[in-house]
Amino acid sequence: MDKLVIFSGNANMRLARKICVYLNVKLGKALVTRFSDGEVRVKIGENVRGKDVFVIQPTCPPVNENMVELLVMLDALRRASPRRITAVIPYFGYARQDRKDQPRVPITAKLVANILAVAGANRVLTLDLHAGQLQGFFDIPLDHLYAVNVFLDYFKRKSIKNLVIVSPDVGGIKAARAYAKKFRAGLAIVDKRRNNPNSTEVMHILGKVKNKNVILVDDIIATGSSLVEAAKALRREGAKKIYACVTHGILSGNAVQKINNSDIDYLAISDSIPFDGSKRNRKIKVVSVANLFAEAIKRIHKEESISVLFGSIRS
Ligand code: R5P
């Protein structure tokens, strides 16, 4: 492992440190700061010539700051002659604009995939992309991890009986089906309409939820509107305990307050995005994906398969 070097930007230092602890390596030295005008300033503090370099940086809020930090780090590293650079992006921002669904809109997911490669990434390691097919936007190898096993291990401890997995929208059916299979549970779907980027309306629930315990599963919780509206509809339809598990807890604006006042009894999120300690409360639990990433990094470094991780990893 002496050729393995891990660096981190400022987006999720805690996750990067946990990954290093699992791998028993020191976090690489790098200065990632700002010039007085706000420009990102990077100085890599150790030799990386011939090394296998991993840069950990979710592109979570502040999205643009974190994105540019990652790009500037990649540029600094590629000019220092490593053997390979992997951008480890636990949360891949800008992914929701992934098709031209209206006139004169961008496809930012493709734009970001292109920029990462231009900046110096030779490969990408990420988790629960907003849509699986985004993998095809990259012309460099991409390894896609899933948080489902981490959440499965976590919820197993709760021994929830009579369980139905619920997708809060039609787009999430595939992921919800995977959860239902792993959890050996039923499946239901919320037919959601988005009125505007920040608000949603539930039309119908497809599937039986009456007198069932449910887990809503989603890739992202941003404003919280999708989950809160879905939970309201599930309660109306007679669901008992309403759990939710979401990989990427963006939790923007007053989302935490909304969750607290909602029909959701319990929300589990991962630490792909740092959770602000001041927002901690009894309803929200953070489950770590550090071991999952650490194991994937080890396997990529050793040129081993990572598909075994889809069945076994523990949080
Ligand atoms: C939508 O396609 C995503 O899977 C999430 O449901 C959505 O991004 C959540 O956003 P919000 O929390 O703002 O409703």
Short mmCIF file of N, CA and C and ligand atoms in Angstrom, two decimals, residues 96 130 169 192 194 218-226, ligand 1:
data_model
loop_
_atom_site.label_atom_id
_atom_site.label_comp_id
_atom_site.label_asym_id
_atom_site.label_seq_id
_atom_site.Cartn_x
_atom_site.Cartn_y
_atom_site.Cartn_z
N ARG A 96 -28.60 16.27 -11.22
CA ARG A 96 -30.04 16.25 -11.50
C ARG A 96 -30.39 16.85 -12.85
N HIS A 130 -27.53 9.96 -9.02
CA HIS A 130 -28.95 10.29 -9.15
C HIS A 130 -29.64 9.37 -10.15
N ASP A 169 -40.98 8.50 -5.73
CA ASP A 169 -41.37 8.93 -7.08
C ASP A 169 -41.12 7.81 -8.08
N LYS A 192 -45.66 11.10 -7.70
CA LYS A 192 -45.41 12.49 -7.28
C LYS A 192 -45.36 13.40 -8.50
N ARG A 194 -43.92 17.26 -9.56
CA ARG A 194 -43.13 18.38 -9.06
C ARG A 194 -43.71 19.67 -9.63
N ASP A 218 -34.65 7.02 -0.98
CA ASP A 218 -34.38 8.01 -2.03
C ASP A 218 -32.87 8.25 -2.09
N ASP A 219 -32.42 8.82 -3.20
CA ASP A 219 -30.98 9.11 -3.31
C ASP A 219 -30.64 10.43 -2.64
N ILE A 220 -31.55 11.40 -2.73
CA ILE A 220 -31.25 12.75 -2.25
C ILE A 220 -32.40 13.27 -1.40
N ILE A 221 -32.08 13.94 -0.30
CA ILE A 221 -33.09 14.78 0.34
C ILE A 221 -32.52 16.19 0.34
N ALA A 222 -33.21 17.08 -0.36
CA ALA A 222 -32.74 18.47 -0.48
C ALA A 222 -33.66 19.36 0.35
N THR A 223 -34.76 19.81 -0.23
CA THR A 223 -35.71 20.64 0.54
C THR A 223 -36.52 19.78 1.51
N GLY A 224 -36.57 18.49 1.26
CA GLY A 224 -37.36 17.59 2.10
C GLY A 224 -38.79 17.44 1.63
N SER A 225 -39.16 18.25 0.65
CA SER A 225 -40.55 18.28 0.20
C SER A 225 -41.05 16.92 -0.31
N SER A 226 -40.23 16.22 -1.11
CA SER A 226 -40.66 14.92 -1.65
C SER A 226 -40.99 13.94 -0.53
C1 R5P B 1 -35.72 13.33 -7.34
O1 R5P B 1 -35.72 12.86 -8.45
C2 R5P B 1 -34.76 12.87 -6.28
O2 R5P B 1 -34.63 11.48 -6.26
C3 R5P B 1 -35.21 13.36 -4.92
O3 R5P B 1 -36.50 12.83 -4.65
C4 R5P B 1 -35.27 14.85 -4.86
O4 R5P B 1 -34.09 15.41 -5.36
C5 R5P B 1 -35.51 15.31 -3.45
O5 R5P B 1 -35.62 16.68 -3.44
P1 R5P B 1 -36.44 17.44 -2.33
O6 R5P B 1 -35.96 16.95 -0.99
O7 R5P B 1 -36.12 18.89 -2.57
O8 R5P B 1 -37.90 17.15 -2.55
#
